[in-house]
PDB file of C-alpha atoms in Angstrom:
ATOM      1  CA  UNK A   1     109.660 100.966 125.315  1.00  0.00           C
ATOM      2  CA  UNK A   2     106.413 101.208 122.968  1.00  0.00           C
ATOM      3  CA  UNK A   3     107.188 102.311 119.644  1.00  0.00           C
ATOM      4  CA  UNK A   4     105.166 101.747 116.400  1.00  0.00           C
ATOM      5  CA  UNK A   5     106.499 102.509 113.211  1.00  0.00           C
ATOM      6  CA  UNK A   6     104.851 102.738 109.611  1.00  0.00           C
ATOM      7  CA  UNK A   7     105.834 104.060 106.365  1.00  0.00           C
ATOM      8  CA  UNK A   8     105.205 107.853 105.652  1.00  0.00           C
ATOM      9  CA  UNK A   9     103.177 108.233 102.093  1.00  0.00           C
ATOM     10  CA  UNK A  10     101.742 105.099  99.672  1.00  0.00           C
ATOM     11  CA  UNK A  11     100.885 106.353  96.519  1.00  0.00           C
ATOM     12  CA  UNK A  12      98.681 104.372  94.503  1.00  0.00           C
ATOM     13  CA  UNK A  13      96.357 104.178  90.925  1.00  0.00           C
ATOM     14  CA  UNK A  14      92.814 104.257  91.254  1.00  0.00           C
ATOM     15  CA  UNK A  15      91.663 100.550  91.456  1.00  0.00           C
ATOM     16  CA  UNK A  16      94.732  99.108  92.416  1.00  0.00           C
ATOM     17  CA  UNK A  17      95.162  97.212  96.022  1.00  0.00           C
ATOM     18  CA  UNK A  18      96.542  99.621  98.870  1.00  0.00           C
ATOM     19  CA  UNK A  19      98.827  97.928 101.310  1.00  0.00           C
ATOM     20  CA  UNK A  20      99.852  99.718 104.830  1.00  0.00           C
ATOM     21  CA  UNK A  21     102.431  98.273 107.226  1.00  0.00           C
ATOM     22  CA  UNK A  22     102.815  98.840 110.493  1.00  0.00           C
ATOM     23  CA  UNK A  23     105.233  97.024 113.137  1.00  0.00           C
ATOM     24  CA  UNK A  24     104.842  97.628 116.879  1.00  0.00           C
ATOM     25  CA  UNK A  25     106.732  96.656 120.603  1.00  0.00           C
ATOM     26  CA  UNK A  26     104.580  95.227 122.601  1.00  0.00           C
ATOM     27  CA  UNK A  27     103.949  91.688 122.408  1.00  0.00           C
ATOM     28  CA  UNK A  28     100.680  92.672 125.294  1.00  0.00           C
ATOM     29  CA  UNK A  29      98.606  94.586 123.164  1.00  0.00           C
ATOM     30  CA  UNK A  30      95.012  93.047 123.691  1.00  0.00           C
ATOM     31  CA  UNK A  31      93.528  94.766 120.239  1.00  0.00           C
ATOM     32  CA  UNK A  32      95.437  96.480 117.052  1.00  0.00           C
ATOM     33  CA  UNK A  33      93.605  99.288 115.057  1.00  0.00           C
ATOM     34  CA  UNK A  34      93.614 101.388 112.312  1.00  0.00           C
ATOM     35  CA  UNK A  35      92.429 104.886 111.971  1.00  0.00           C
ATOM     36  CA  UNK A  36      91.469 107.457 109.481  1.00  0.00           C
ATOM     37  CA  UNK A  37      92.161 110.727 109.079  1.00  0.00           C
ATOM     38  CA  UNK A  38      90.615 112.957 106.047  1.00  0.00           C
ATOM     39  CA  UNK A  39      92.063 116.316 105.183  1.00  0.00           C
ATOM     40  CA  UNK A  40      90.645 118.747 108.392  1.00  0.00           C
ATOM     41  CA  UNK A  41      89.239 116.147 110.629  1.00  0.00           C
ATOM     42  CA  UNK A  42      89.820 113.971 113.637  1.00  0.00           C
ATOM     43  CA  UNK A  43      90.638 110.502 113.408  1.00  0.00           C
ATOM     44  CA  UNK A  44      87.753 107.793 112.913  1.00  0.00           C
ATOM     45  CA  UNK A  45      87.758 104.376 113.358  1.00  0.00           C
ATOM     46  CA  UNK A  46      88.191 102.439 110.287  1.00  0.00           C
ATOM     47  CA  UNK A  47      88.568  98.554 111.698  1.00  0.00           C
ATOM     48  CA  UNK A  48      90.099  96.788 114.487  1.00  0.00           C
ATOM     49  CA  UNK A  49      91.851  92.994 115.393  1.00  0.00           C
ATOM     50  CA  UNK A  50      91.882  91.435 118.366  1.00  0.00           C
ATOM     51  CA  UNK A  51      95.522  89.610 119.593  1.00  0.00           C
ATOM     52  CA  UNK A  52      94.102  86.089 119.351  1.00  0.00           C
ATOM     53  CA  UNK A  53      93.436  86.809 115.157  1.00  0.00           C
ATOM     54  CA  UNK A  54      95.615  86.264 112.200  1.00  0.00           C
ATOM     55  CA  UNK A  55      93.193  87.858 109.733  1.00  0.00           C
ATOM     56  CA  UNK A  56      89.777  89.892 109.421  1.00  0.00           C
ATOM     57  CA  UNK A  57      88.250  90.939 106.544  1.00  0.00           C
ATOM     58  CA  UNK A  58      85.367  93.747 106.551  1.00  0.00           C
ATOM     59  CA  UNK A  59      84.441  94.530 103.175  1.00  0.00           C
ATOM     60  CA  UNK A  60      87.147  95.815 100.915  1.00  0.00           C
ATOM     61  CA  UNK A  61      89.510  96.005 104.199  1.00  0.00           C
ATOM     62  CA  UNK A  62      91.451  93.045 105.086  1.00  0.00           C
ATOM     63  CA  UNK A  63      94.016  93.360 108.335  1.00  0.00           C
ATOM     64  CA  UNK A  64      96.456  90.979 108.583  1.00  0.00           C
ATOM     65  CA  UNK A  65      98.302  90.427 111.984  1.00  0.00           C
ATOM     66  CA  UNK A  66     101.993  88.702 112.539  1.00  0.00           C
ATOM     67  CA  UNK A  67     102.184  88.553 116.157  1.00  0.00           C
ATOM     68  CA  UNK A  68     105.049  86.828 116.157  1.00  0.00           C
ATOM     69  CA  UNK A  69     106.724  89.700 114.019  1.00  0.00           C
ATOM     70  CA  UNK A  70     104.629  92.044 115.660  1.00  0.00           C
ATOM     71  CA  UNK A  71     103.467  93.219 111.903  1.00  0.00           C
ATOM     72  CA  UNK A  72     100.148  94.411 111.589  1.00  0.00           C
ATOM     73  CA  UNK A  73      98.765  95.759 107.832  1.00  0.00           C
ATOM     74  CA  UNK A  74      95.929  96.941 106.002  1.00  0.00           C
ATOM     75  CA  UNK A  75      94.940  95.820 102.444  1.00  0.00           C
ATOM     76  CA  UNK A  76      92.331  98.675 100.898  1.00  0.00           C
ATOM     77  CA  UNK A  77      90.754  96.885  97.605  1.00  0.00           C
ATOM     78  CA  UNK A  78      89.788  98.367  94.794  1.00  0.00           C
ATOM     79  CA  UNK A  79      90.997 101.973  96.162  1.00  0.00           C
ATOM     80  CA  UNK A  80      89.255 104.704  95.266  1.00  0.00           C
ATOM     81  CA  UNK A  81      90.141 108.621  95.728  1.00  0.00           C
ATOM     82  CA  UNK A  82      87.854 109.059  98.395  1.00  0.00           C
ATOM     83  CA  UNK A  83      90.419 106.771 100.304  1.00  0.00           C
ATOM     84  CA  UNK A  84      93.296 109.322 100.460  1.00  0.00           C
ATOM     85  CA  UNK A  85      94.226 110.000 103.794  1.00  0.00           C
ATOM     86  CA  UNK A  86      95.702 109.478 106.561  1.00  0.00           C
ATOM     87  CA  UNK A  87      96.018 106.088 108.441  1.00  0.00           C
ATOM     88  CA  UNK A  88      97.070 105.129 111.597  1.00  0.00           C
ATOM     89  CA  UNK A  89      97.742 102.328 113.007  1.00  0.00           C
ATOM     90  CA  UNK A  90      97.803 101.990 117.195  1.00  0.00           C
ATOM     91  CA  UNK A  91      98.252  99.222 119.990  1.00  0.00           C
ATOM     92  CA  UNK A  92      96.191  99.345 123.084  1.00  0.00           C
ATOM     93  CA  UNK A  93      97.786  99.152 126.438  1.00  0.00           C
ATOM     94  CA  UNK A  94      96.863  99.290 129.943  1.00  0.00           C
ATOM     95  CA  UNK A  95      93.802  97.731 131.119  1.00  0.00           C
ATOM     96  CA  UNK A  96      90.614 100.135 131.716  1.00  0.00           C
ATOM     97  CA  UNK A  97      92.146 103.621 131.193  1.00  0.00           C
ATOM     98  CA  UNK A  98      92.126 102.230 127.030  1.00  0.00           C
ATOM     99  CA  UNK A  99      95.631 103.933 126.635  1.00  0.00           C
ATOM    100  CA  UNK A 100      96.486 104.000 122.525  1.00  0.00           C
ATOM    101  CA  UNK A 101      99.923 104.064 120.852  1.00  0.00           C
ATOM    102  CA  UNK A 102      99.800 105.910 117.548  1.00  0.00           C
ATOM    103  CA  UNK A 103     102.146 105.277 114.842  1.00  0.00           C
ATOM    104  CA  UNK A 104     103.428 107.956 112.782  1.00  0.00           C
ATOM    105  CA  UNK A 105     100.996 107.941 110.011  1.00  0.00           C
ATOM    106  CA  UNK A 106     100.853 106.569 106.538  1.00  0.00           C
ATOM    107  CA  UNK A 107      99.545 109.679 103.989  1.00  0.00           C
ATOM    108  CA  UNK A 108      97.820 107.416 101.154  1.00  0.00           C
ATOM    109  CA  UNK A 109      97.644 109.448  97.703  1.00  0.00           C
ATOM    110  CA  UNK A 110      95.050 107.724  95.240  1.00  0.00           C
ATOM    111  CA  UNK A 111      95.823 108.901  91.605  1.00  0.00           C
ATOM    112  CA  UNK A 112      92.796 109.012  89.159  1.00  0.00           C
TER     113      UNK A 112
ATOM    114  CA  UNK B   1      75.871 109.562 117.607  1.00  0.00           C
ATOM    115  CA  UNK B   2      79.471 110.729 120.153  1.00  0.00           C
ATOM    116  CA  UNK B   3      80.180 113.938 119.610  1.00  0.00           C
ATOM    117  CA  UNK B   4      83.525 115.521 120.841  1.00  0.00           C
ATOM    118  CA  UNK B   5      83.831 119.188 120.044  1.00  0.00           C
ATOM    119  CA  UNK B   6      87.047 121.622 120.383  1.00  0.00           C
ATOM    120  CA  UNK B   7      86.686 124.942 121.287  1.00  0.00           C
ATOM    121  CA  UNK B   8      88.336 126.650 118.471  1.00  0.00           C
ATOM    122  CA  UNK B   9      89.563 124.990 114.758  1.00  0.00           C
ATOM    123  CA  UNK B  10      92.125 127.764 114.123  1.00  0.00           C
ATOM    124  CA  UNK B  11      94.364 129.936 117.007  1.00  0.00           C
ATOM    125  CA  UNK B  12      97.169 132.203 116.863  1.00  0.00           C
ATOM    126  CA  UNK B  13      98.998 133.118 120.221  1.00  0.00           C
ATOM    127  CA  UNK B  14     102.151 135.325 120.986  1.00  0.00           C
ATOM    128  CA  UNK B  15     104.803 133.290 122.857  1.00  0.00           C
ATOM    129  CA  UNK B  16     104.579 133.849 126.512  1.00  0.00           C
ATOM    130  CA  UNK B  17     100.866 133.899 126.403  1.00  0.00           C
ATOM    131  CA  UNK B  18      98.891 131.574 128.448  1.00  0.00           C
ATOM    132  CA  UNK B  19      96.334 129.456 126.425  1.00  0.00           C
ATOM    133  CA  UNK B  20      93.223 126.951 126.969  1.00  0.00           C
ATOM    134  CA  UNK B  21      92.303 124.478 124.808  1.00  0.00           C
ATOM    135  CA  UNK B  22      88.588 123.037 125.502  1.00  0.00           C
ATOM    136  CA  UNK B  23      87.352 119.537 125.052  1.00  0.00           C
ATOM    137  CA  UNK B  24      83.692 118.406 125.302  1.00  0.00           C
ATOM    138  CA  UNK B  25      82.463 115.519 125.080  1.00  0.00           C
ATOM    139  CA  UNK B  26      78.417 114.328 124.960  1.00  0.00           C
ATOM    140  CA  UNK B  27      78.292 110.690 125.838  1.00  0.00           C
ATOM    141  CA  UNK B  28      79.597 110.175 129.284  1.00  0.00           C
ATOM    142  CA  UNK B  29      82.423 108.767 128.976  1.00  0.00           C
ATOM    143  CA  UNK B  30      85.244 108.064 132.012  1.00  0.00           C
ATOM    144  CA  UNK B  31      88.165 108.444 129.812  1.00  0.00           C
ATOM    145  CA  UNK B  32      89.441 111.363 127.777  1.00  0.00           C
ATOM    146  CA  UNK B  33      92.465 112.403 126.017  1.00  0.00           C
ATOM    147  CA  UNK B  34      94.641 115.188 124.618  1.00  0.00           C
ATOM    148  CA  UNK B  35      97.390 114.643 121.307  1.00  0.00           C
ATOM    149  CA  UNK B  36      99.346 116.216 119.622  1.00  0.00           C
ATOM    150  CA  UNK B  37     100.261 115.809 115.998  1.00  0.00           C
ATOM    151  CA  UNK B  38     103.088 116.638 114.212  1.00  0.00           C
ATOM    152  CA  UNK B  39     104.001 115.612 110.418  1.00  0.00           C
ATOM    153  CA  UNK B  40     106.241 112.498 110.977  1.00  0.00           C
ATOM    154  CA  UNK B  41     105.442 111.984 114.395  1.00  0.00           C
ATOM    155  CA  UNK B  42     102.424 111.035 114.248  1.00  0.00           C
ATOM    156  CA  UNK B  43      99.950 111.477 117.352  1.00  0.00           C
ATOM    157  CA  UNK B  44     101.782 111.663 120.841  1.00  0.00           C
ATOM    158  CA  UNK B  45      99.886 111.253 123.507  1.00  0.00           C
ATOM    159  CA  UNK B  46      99.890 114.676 126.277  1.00  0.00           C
ATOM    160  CA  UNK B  47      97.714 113.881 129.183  1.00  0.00           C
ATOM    161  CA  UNK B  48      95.008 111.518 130.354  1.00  0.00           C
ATOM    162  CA  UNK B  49      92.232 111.739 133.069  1.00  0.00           C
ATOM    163  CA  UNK B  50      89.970 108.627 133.489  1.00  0.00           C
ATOM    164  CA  UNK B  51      87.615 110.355 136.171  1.00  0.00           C
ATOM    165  CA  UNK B  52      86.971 113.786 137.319  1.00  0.00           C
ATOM    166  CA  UNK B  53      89.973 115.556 139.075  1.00  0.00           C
ATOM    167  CA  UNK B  54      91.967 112.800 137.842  1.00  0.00           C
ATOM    168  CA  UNK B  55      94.357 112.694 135.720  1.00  0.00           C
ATOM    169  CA  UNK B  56      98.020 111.206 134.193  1.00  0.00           C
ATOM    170  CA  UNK B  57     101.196 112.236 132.658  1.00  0.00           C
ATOM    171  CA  UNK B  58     100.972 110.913 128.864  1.00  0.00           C
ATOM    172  CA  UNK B  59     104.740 110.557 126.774  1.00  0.00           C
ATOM    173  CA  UNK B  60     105.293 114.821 126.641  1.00  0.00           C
ATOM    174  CA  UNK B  61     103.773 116.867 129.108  1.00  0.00           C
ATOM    175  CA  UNK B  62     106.136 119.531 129.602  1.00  0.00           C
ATOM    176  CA  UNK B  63     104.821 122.280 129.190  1.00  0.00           C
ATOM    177  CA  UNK B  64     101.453 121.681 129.418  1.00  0.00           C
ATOM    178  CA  UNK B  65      98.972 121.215 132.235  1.00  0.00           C
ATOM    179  CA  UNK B  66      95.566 119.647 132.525  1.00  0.00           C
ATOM    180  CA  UNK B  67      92.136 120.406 133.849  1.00  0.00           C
ATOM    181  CA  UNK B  68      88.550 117.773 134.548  1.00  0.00           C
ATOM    182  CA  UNK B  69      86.668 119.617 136.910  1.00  0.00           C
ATOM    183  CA  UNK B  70      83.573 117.964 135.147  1.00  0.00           C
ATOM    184  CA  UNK B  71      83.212 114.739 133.427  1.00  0.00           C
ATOM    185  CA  UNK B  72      82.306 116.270 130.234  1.00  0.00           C
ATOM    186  CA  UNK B  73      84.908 118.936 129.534  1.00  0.00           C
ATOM    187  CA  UNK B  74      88.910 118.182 129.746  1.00  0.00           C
ATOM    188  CA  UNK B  75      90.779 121.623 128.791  1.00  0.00           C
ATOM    189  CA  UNK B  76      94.647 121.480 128.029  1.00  0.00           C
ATOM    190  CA  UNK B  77      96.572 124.587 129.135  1.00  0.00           C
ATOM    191  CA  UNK B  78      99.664 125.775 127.973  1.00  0.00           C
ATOM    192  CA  UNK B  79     100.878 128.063 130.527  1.00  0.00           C
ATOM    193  CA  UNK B  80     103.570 130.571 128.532  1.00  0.00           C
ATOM    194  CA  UNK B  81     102.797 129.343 124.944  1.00  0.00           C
ATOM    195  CA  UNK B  82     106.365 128.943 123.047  1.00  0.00           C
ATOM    196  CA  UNK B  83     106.789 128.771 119.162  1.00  0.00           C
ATOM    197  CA  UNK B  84     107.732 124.960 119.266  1.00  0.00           C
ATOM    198  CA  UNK B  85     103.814 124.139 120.867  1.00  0.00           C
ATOM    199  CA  UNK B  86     102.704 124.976 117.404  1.00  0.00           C
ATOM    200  CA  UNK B  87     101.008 121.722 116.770  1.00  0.00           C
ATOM    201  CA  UNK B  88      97.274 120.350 115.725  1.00  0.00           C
ATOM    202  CA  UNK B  89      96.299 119.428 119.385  1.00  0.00           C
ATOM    203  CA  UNK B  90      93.407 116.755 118.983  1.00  0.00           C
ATOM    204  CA  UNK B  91      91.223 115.793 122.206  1.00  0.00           C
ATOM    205  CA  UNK B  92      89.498 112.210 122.332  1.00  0.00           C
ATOM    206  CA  UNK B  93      87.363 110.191 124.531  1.00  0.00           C
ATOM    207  CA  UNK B  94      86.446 106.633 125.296  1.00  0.00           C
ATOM    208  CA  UNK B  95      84.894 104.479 127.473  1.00  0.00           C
ATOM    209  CA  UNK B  96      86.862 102.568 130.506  1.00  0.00           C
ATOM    210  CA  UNK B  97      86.703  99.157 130.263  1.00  0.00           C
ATOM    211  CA  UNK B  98      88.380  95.856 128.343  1.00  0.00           C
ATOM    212  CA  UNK B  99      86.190  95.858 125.403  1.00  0.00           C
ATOM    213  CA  UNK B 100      87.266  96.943 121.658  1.00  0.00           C
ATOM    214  CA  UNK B 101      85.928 100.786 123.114  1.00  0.00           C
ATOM    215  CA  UNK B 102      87.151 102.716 120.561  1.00  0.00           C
ATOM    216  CA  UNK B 103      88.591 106.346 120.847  1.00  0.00           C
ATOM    217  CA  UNK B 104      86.508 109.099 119.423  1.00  0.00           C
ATOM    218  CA  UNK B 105      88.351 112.275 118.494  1.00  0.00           C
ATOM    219  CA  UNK B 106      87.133 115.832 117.878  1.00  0.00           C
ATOM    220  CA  UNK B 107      88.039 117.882 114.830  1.00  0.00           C
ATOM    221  CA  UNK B 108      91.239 119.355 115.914  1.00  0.00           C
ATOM    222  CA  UNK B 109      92.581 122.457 116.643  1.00  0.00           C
ATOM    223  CA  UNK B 110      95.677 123.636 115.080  1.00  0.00           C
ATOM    224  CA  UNK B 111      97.321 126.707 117.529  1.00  0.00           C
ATOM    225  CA  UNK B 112     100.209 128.894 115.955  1.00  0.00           C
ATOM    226  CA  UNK B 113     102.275 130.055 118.172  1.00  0.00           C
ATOM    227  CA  UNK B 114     104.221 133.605 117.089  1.00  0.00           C
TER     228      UNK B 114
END
């Protein structure tokens, strides 16, 4: 079945590189993303990968993808406070209807 | 910019009681969504409906029931609210298609159930 899995809470110094991991199930998934979620919000878009990538870089995010691990992760650089939050990463399946799998969440704590 | 607005932020029910949960959504889009959330379990998806009067079964939807009777507005219903459908219950939308189309999500609505 689809299941994908990431660590709970990451808590890291101001400055310092943020890594989140995420492993998922299925080896279909057309695109990989990661979402954000600040305290009291909905979930936003932070970046995206499409199957056929190893790497993309957008600014200071880099997403790394291990298809043959099925490993996807997110590098934050340079993190600041107003990255604390939530992050999710989620597989697409299923053609048109754009059908998500969430993991459970990683709750990133910045420390000044 | 796409909007998708919730009905209420904050809502307190008595268990039995039967309660709707509105979703709108401003840019036309086919698809929409309804999640709950749950510390540690992340988001888990309820229902779908990818056209009017349409709709699908998502990974838990006992004890919940759907409505699209217009392309804009998908409302979740919990029939005979019980203390264990206290959740944030997030509603998205996207559009159908192959492309990246991302999901955009409203703000959340987090029901207690007493």
């Amino acid at each position: 079945g689809e299941d994908v899995e990431q660590s709970l809470f990451l808590s890291v110094r101001e400055g310092d590189s943020s890594v989140i991991n995420c492993t998922y199930t299925d080896s279909s998934s057309t695109y990989l993303y990661w979402y954000k979620q600040e305290p009291g919000a909905g979930l936003q878009l932070l970046t995206y990968i499409f199957s056929n990538m190893d790497m993309k870089q957008d600014q200071r995010l880099t997403v790394l993808l291990n298809k043959k691990d099925k490993h996807l992760s997110l590098r934050i650089a340079d993190t600041q406070t107003g990255d604390s939050a939530i992050y999710f990463c989620a597989e697409r399946i299923g053609g048109a209807t754009n059908k998500l799998i969430f993991g459970t969440g990683t709750l990133l704590a910045v420390q000044p | 910019d796409v909007k998708v607005t919730q009905s209420s932020r904050y809502l307190v029910k008595r268990t039995g009681e039967k309660v709707f949960l509105e979703c709108v959504q401003d840019m036309d889009h086919e698809n929409m969504f309804w999640y709950r959330q749950d510390p540690g379990l992340g988001l888990r998806l309820i229902y779908f409906s990818y056209d009017v009067k349409m709709k699908e079964k998502g990974d838990i939807p006992e004890g919940y029931s759907v409505s699209r009777e217009k392309k804009e507005r998908f409302s979740l219903i919990l029939e005979s609210a019980s203390t264990n459908q206290t959740s944030m219950y997030l509603c998205a939308s996207s559009p159908s298609g192959t492309g990246i189309y991302e999901q955009y999500f409203g703000p959340g609505t987090r029901l207690t159930v007493t």
